[in-house]
Coordinates of C-alpha atoms in Angstrom, one line a residue:
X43 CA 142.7 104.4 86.1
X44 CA 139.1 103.0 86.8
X45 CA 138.4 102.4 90.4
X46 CA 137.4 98.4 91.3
X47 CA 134.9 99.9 93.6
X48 CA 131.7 101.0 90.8
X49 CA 129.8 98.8 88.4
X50 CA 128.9 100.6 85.5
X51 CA 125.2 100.2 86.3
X52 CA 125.3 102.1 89.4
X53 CA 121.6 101.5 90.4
X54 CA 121.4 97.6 90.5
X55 CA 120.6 96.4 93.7
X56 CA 124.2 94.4 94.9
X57 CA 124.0 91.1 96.4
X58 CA 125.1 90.8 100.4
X59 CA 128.3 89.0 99.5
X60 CA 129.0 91.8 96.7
X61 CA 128.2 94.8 99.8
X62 CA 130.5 93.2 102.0
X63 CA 133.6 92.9 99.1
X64 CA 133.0 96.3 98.0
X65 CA 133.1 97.5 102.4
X66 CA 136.3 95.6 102.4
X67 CA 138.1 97.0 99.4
X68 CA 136.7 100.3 100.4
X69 CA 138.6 99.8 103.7
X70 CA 141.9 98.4 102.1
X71 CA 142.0 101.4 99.7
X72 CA 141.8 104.2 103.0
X73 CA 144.9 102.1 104.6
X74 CA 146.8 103.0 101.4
X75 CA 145.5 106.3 101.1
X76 CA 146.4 107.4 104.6
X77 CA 149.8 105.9 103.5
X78 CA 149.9 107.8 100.8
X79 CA 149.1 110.9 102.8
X80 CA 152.4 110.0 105.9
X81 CA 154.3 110.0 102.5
X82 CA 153.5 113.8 101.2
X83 CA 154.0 115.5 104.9
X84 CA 157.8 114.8 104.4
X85 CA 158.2 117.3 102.2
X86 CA 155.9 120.2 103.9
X87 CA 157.4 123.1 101.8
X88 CA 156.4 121.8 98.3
X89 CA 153.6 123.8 97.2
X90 CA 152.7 120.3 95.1
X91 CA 152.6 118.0 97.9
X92 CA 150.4 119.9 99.9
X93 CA 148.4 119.7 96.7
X94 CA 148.2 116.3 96.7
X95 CA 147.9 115.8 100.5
X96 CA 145.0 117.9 100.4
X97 CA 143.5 115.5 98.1
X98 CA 144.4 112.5 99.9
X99 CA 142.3 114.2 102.7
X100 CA 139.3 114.6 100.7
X101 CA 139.5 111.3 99.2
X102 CA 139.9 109.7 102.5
X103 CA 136.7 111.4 103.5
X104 CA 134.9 110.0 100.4
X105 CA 136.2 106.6 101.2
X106 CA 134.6 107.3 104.6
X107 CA 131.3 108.2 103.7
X108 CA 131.4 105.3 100.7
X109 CA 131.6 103.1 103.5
X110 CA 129.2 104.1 105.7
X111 CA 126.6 103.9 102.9
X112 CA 128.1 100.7 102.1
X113 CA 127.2 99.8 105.8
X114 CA 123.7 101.1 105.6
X115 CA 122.9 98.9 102.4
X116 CA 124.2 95.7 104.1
X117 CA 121.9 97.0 107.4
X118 CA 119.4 97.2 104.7
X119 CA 118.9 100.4 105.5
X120 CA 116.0 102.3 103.3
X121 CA 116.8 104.3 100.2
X122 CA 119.2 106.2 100.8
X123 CA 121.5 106.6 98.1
X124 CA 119.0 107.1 96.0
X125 CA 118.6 111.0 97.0
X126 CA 122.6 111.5 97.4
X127 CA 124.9 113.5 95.1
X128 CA 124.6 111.4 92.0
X129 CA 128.0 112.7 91.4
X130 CA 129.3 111.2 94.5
X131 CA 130.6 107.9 93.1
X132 CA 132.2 109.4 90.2
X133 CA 133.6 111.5 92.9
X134 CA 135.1 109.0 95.4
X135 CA 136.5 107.0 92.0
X136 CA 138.0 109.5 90.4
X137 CA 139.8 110.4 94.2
X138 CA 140.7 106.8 94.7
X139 CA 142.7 106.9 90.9
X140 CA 144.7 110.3 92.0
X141 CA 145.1 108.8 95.2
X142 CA 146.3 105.5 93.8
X143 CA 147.9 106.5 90.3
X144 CA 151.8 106.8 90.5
X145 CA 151.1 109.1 86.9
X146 CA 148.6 111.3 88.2
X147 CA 149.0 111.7 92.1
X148 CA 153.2 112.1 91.5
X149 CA 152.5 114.0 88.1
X150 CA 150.5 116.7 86.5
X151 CA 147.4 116.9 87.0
X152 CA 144.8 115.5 84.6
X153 CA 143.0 117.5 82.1
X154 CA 139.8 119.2 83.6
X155 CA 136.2 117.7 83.1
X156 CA 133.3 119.6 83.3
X157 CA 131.0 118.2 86.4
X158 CA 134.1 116.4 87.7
X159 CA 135.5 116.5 91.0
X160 CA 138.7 118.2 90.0
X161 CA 136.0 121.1 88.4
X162 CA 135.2 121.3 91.6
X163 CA 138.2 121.5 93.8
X164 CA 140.4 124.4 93.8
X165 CA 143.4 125.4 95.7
X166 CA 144.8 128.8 96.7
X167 CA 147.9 130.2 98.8
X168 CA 147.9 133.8 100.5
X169 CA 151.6 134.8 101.2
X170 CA 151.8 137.3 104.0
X171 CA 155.1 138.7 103.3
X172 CA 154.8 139.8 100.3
X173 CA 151.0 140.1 99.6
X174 CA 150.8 137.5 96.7
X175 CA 148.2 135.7 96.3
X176 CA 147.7 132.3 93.9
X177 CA 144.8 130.7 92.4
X178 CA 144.2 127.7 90.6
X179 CA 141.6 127.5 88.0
X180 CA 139.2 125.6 89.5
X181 CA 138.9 128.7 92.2
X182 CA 138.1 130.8 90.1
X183 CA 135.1 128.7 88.1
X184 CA 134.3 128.1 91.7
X185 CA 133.7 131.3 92.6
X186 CA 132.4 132.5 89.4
X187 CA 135.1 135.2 89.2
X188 CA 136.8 136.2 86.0
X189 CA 140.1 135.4 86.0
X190 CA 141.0 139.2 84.7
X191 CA 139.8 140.4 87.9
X192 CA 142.6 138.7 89.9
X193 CA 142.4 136.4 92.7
X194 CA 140.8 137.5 96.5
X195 CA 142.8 138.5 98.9
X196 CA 142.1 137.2 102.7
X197 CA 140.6 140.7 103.3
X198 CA 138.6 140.8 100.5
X199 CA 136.9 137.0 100.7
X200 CA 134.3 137.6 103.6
X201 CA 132.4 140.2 100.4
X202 CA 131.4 137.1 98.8
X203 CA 130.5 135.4 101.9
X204 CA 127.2 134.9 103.5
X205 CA 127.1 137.9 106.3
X206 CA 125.9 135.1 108.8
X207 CA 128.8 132.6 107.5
X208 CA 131.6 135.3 107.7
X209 CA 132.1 134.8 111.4
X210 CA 133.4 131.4 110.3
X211 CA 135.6 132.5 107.5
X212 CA 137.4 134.8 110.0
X213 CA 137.3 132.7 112.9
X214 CA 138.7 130.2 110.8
X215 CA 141.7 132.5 109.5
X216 CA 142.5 134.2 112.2
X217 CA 143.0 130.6 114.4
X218 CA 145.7 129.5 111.4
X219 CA 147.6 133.1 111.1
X220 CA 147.5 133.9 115.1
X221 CA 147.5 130.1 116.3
X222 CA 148.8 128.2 113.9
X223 CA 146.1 126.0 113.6
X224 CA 144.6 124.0 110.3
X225 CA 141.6 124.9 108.5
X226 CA 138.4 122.9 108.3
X227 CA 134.7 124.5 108.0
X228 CA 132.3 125.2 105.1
X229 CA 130.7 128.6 104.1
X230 CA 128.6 129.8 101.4
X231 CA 129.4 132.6 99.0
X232 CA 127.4 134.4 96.4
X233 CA 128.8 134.0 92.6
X234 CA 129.1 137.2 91.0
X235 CA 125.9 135.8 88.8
X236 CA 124.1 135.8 91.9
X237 CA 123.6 131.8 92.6
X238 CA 124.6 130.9 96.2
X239 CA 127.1 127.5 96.6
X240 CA 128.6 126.1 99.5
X241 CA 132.3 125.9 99.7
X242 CA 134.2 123.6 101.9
X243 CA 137.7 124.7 103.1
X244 CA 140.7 122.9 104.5
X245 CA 144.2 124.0 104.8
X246 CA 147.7 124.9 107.0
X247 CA 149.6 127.5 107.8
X248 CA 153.4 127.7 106.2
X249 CA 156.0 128.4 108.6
X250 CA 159.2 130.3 108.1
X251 CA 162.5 129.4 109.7
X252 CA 161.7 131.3 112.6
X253 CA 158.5 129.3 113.3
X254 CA 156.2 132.2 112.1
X255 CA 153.4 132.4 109.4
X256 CA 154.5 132.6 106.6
X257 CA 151.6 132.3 104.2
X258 CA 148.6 130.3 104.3
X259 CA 147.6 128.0 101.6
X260 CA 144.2 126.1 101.5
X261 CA 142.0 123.7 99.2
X262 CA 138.2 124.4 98.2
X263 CA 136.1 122.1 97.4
X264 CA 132.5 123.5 96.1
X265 CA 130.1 121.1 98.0
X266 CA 126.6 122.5 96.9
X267 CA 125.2 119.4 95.2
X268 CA 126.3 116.9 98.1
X269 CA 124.8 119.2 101.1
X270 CA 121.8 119.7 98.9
X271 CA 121.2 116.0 98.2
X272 CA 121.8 115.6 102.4
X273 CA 119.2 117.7 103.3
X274 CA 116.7 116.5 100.8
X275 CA 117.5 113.1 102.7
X276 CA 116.8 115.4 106.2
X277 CA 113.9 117.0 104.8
X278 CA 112.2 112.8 103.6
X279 CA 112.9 111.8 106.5
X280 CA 111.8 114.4 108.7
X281 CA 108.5 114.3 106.2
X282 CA 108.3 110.5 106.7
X283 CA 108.8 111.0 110.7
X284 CA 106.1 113.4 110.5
X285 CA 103.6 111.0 108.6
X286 CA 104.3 108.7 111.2
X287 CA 103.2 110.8 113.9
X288 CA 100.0 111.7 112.0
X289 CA 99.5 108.3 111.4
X290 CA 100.2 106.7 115.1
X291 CA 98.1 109.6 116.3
X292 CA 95.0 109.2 114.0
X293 CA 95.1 105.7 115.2
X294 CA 95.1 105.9 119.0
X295 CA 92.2 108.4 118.5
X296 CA 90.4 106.1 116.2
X297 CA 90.9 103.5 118.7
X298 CA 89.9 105.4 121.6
X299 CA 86.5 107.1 119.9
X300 CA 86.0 103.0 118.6
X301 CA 86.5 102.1 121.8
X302 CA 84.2 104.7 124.1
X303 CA 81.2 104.0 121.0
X304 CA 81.0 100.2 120.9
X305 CA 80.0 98.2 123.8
X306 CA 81.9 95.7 125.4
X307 CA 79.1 92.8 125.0
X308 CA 80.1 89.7 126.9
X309 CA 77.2 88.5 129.0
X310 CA 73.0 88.6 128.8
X311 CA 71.2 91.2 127.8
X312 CA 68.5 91.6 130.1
X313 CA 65.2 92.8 129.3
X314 CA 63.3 95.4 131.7
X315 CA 60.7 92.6 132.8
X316 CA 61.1 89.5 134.0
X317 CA 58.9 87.7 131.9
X318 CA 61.5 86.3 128.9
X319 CA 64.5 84.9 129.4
X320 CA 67.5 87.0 128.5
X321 CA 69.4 87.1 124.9
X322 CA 73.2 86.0 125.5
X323 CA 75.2 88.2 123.5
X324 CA 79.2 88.4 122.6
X325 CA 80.7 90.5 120.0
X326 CA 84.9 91.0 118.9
X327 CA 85.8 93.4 116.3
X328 CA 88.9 91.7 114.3
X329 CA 91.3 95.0 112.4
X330 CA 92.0 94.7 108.9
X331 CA 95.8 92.8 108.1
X332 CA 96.6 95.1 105.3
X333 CA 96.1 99.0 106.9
X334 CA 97.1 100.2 110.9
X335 CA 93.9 102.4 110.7
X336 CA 90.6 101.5 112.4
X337 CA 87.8 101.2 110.1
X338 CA 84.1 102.1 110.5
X339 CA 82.7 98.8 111.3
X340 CA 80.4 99.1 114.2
X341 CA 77.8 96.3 116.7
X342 CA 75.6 97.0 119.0
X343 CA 73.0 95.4 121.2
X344 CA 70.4 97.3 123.2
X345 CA 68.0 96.7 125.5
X346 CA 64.8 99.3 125.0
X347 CA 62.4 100.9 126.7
X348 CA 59.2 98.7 125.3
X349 CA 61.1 95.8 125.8
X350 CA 62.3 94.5 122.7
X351 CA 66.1 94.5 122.0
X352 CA 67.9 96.4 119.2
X353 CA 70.4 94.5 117.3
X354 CA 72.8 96.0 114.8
X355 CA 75.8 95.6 113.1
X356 CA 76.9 98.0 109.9
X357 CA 80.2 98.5 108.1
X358 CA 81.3 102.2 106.7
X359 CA 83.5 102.8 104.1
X360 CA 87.2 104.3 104.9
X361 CA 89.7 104.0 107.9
X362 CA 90.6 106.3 110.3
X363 CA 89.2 109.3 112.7
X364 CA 86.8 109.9 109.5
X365 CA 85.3 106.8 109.4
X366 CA 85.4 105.9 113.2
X367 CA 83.6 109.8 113.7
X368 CA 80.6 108.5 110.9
X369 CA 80.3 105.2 112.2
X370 CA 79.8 106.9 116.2
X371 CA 77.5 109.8 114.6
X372 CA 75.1 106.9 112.6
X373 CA 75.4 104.5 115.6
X374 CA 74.0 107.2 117.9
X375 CA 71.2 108.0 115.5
X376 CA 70.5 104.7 115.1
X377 CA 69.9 104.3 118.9
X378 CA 68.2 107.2 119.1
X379 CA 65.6 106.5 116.6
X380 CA 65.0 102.8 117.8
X381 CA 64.7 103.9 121.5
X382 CA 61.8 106.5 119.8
X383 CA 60.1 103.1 118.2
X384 CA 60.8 103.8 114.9
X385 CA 60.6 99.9 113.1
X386 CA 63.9 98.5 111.5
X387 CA 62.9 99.5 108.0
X388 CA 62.0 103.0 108.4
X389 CA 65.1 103.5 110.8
X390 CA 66.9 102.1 107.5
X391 CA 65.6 105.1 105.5
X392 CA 66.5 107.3 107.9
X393 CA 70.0 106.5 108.3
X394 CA 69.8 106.3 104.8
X395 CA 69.1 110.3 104.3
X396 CA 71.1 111.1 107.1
X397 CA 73.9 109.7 105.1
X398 CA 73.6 111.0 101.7
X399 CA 73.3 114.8 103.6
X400 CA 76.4 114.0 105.7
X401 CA 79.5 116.6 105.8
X402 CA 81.3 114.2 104.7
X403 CA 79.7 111.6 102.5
X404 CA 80.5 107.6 102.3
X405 CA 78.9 104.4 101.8
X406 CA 77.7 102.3 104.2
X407 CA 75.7 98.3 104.7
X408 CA 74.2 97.9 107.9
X409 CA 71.4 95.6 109.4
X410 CA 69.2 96.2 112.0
X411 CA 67.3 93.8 114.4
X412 CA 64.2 94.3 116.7
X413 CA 63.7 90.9 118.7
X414 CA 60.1 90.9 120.7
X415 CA 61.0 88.4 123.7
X416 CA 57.6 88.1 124.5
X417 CA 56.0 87.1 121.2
X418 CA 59.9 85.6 120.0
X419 CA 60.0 87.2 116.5
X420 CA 62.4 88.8 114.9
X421 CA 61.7 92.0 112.8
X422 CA 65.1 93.3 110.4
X423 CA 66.3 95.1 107.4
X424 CA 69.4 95.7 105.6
X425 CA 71.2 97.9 103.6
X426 CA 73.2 95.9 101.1
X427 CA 74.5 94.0 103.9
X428 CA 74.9 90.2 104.7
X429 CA 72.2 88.5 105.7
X430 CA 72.2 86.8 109.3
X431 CA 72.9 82.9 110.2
X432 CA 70.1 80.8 111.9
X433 CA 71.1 77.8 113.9
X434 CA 68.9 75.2 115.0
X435 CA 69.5 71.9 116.3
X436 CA 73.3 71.8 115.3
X437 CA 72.7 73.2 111.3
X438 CA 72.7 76.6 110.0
X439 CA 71.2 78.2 107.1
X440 CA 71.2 82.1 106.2
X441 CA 68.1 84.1 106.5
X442 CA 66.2 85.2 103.3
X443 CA 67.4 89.2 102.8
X444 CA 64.5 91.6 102.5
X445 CA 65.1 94.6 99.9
X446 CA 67.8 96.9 100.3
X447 CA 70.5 99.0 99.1
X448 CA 73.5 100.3 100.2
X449 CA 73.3 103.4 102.6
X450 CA 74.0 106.7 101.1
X451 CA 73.8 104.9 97.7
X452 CA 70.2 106.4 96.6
X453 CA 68.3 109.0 98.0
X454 CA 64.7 107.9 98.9
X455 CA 65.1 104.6 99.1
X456 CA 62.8 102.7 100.6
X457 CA 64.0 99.3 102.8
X458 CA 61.8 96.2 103.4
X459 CA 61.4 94.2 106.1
X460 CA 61.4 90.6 107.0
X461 CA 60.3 88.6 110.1
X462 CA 61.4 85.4 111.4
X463 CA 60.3 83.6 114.6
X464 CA 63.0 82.2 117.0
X465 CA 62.6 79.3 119.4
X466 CA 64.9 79.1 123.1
X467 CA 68.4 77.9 122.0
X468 CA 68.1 79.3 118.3
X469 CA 71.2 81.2 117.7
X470 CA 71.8 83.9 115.4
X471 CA 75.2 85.3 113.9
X472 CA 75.3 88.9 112.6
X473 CA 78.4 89.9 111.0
X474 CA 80.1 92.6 108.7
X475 CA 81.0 91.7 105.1
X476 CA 84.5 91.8 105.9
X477 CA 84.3 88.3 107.4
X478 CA 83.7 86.1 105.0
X479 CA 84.1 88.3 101.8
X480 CA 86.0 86.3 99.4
X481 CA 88.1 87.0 96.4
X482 CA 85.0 87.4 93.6
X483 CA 81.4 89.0 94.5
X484 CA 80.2 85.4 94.1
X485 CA 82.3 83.8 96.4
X486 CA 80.3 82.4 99.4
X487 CA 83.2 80.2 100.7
X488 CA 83.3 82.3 103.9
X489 CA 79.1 81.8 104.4
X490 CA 80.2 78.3 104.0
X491 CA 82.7 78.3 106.4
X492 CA 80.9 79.8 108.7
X493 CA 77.8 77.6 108.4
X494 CA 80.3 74.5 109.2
X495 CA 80.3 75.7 112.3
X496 CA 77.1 74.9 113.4
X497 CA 77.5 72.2 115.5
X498 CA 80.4 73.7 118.0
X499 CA 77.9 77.6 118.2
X500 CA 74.6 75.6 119.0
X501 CA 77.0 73.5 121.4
X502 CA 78.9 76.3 122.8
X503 CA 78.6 77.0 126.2
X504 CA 77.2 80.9 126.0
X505 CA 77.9 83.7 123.0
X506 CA 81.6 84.6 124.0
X507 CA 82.6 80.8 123.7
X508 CA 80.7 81.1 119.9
X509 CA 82.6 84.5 119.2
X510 CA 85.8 82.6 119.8
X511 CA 85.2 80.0 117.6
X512 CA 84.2 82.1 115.2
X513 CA 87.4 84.3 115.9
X514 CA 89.5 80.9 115.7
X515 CA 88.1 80.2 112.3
X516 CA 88.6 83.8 110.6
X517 CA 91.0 85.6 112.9
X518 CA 94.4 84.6 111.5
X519 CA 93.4 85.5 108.1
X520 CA 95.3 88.8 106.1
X521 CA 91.6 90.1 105.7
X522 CA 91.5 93.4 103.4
X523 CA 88.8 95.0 105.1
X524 CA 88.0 95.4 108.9
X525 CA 85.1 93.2 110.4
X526 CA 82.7 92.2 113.3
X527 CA 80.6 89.1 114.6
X528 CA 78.2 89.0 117.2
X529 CA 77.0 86.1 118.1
X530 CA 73.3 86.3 119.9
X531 CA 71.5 83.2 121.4
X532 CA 68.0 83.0 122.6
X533 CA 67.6 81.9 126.0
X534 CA 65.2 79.3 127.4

C-alpha cells in the first residue's frame, strides 16, 4: 500500500502549507502505530507478534525521525536531507504500509526486495533450554553468512563483533538473560567478506511459567547506510563550523592589523613650522557589502620632516590577512621613502618593483601626494588609480591624471608627475576606485555624484563634516569592492 506521506519526486522543495500537512499526518500515523503496537503485546508468546511488534518499534522510530526533519524544513533549517540515507523515505513508507496494512502486518510477510528495508531487517530467537537457535533470512544476508553454516549461537556472536563493540553485545545480553531487561544498542560486525556494517539490535527476554528466561528473541536491523549518511552530516558541519572559525578569525586579525596601520585622521595636520596654515584632514574606510573580509584599501596623511605633507590613498587587490599584511608592508615603504625625499613619481616606481618582487604577488592603484605649504603646490602621481577632485568656490572638477599604470602590472615602469597649485579653502577629495566604480569601465556616474557635492564640501564646516557627506552619499550602497575617501582642505 503506498504511503500518503512521499511524492514521487522526492527532491522538490515542498511548500510551508505542504511541510506542515505532511508533520501532521506523520503525527496521526505514530498514534496508530503505537496502537497497533498495545494490540501485539496481548499475545506475548507468539513468536509472529513479536515479529510484528518489533516492527512497529522501528517504524515508530522512522516516523520519529521523519518528523523531526519535517520540523527542520519548516525551521528552514539548511540541507539536510540532502546528505541522509537516500533509502530513508523508502524506508519509513514501506514501515508505515506493514504498520498500517491489515494483509501484510496480520499476514505473511511480503516478498523480499533487494535494497529494501525488509533486506535489511532480520530477526532471530536463542532458546536456552534446549540450545536452538532460529534465523530469518534477512540475518543471514545481514551478516554475510551462508546459510549452510548454521545460525550463531549467543556464544559465538561477539567473533564477528568489533573487539571494542563486544563489551556492548555482552552487556546487552547478559542484562536480558540475568535481569530480564529489553535490548536496545548498535554494534558493528565484520561480514565474512571482510566489509564492516553496523547492526542495530532490539529485543525481550521470553519467560517460562515460572518467570524465568526462557529464550531470548531479538530483531536486527543493519543500519550502515543511515549512520554513514549521519556522520557525513557531523563531519559538513563540523567542516562548515571550522570555516567559520577561520573565517571570524582571519577577520578580527585583518581588522586589528587595518586598524594599528591606518591613522585615525580627524583633525589638522600640522606642519613642523608655523609659517602655513594647517591642512584639515578626515578619512572613513567604508567595508565591501558583498564579502566579511577586510580588503587592502589603505589612506594616509603625513606630516614630514622638510615640511611638506604626504598624502596617499591606494587600493590592493584581495581580502583578508593577505591583503591587509601587503597593504601595511607597501604603506610602510611608502612612508619610509617619502620621509627620505624621494618625489611622488619615483616613490611610484619603487613601490612599483617592490610589488612585482613581493612573496606574494598582487595588483595594486595607488596615488601619492606631496603638498608644499609654503609655495601651495601640489606634486602627485598615480598608479592606475582615480584621479583626485578639486573644489573651488562651490564647483568641482577632477584633476588631469599624469601617466601611470597599475602597480605590479609592468616591471620598469616609469610614472609621471603632475602639479597643481591650491589656494586657502581649495579642497581636495582622494578616494579608492571602490567609491564610485560603476557597473561598466565607462561609467563615471559615481565621479558625477561625487562632483554634485560641491557645494555642501566647500561649505562644510572642516574635513570630517565633508567625509560624512560623502559617507551619506555612498555608504548605504551594496558596493563590491572595499573603499576609502579622505577629504583634505587647505587652510587659510
Amino acid at each position: 500500500m503506498p504511503s500518503p506521506l512521499f511524492a514521487d519526486h522526492p527532491a522538490q522543495q515542498p511548500e510551508p502549507g505542504a511541510v506542515d500537512a505532511l508533520i501532521s499526518q506523520t503525527r496521526r500515523l505514530r498514534g496508530e502505530l503505537v496502537a497497533v503496537r498495545r494490540d501485539a503485546v496481548e499475545n506475548d508468546d507468539d513468536p509472529q507478534q513479536r515479529w510484528q511488534r518489533a516492527l512497529c518499534d522501528l517504524a515508530v522510530h522512522q516516523l520519529d525521525d521523519l518528523g523531526a526533519h519535517l520540523g527542520q524544513l519548516r525551521a528552514g533549517v539548511p540541507e539536510q536531507t540532502g546528505t541522509m540515507d537516500p533509502e530513508a523515505p523508502a524506508e519509513a513508507a514501506l514501515d508505515t504500509a506493514l504498520a498500517t496494512d491489515p494483509g501484510t502486518a496480520y499476514g505473511e510477510l511480503p516478498p523480499q526486495r533487494t535494497g529494501s528495508l525488509l533486506s535489511r531487517v532480520g530477526s532471530a530467537e536463542w532458546n536456552l533450554l534446549t540450545d536452538e537457535v532460529s534465523w530469518s533470512e534477512e540475518l543471514f544476508q545481514i551478516f554475510g553468512r551462508a546459510r549452510e553454516n548454521g545460525p550463531l549461537s549467543l556464544d559465538e556472536m561477539p567473533t564477528m563483533v568489533f573487539a571494542e563493540d563486544q563489551p556492548v553485545l555482552q552487556g546487552m545480553v547478559t542484562d536480558c538473560l540475568i535481569d530480564g531487561k529489553p535490548i536496545a544498542g548498535e554494534f558493528r560486525i565484520v561480514r565474512t567478506d571482510g566489509s564492516v556494517r553496523t547492526v542495530h539490535m532490539t529485543g525481550e527476554p521470553v519467560l517460562d511459567s515460572d518467570g524465568c528466561t526462557a529464550s531470548m528473541w531479538a530483531v536486527l536491523r543493519d543500519v550502515s547506510e543511515l549512520r554513514r549518511s549521519e556522520r557525513a552530516v557531523r563531519e559538513s558541519r563540523d567542516s562548515l563550523e571550522r570555516s567559520r572559525h577561520i573565517e571570524q578569525t582571519e577577520r578580527r586579525v585583518a581588522v586589528e592589523l587595518q586598524e594599528a596601520v591606518l591613522p585615525p585622521w580627524r583633525g589638522s595636520l600640522r606642519f613642523a613650522h608655523d609659517g602655513p596654515a594647517p591642512l584639515d584632514v578626515a578619512a572613513h574606510y567604508l567595508p565591501a557589502a558583498s564579502t566579511g573580509l577586510i580588503g587592502g584599501d589603505w589612506y594616509d596623511a603625513l606630516a614630514l620632516p622638510d615640511g611638506d605633507a604626504l598624502l596617499t590613498v591606494g587600493d590592493l587587490t584581495g581580502h583578508g590577512v593577505a591583503a591587509t599584511s601587503s597593504m601595511a608592508m607597501l604603506l610602510g615603504a611608502l612612508r619610509g621613502m617619502a620621509v627620505a625625499g624621494i618625489r611622488p613619481g619615483a616613490l611610484m616606481g619603487h613601490l612599483n618593483q617592490l610589488l612585482e618582487t613581493s612573496v606574494q604577488p598582487a595588483l595594486g592603484s595607488a596615488m601619492c601626494c606631496r603638498y608644499d605649504p609654503v609655495a601651495q603646490k601640489l606634486t602627485w602621481a598615480q598608479a592606475g588609480h582615480p584621479a583626485p577632485l578639486l573644489f573651488r568656490g562651490g564647483t568641482g572638477h577632477v584633476l588631469r591624471r599624469p601617466e601611470g599604470v597599475l602597480l605590479g602590472a609592468t616591471a620598469g615602469t616609469a610614472y609621471g608627475e603632475a602639479e597643481t597649485p591650491l589656494v586657502p579653502g581649495d579642497l581636495l577629495v582622494l578616494h579608492t576606485d571602490g567609491l564610485t566604480r560603476g557597473s561598466r569601465p565607462d561609467d563615471d556616474t559615481g565621479t558625477r555624484r561625487l562632483l554634485a557635492l560641491g557645494a555642501r564640501l566647500v561649505g562644510a564646516r572642516d574635513a570630517q563634516d565633508g567625509v560624512r557627506a560623502v559617507i551619506e552619499e555612498f555608504g548605504e550602497e551594496q558596493r563590491e569592492d572595499d573603499a576609502c575617501v579622505m577629504v583634505v582642505r587647505v587652510g587659510h
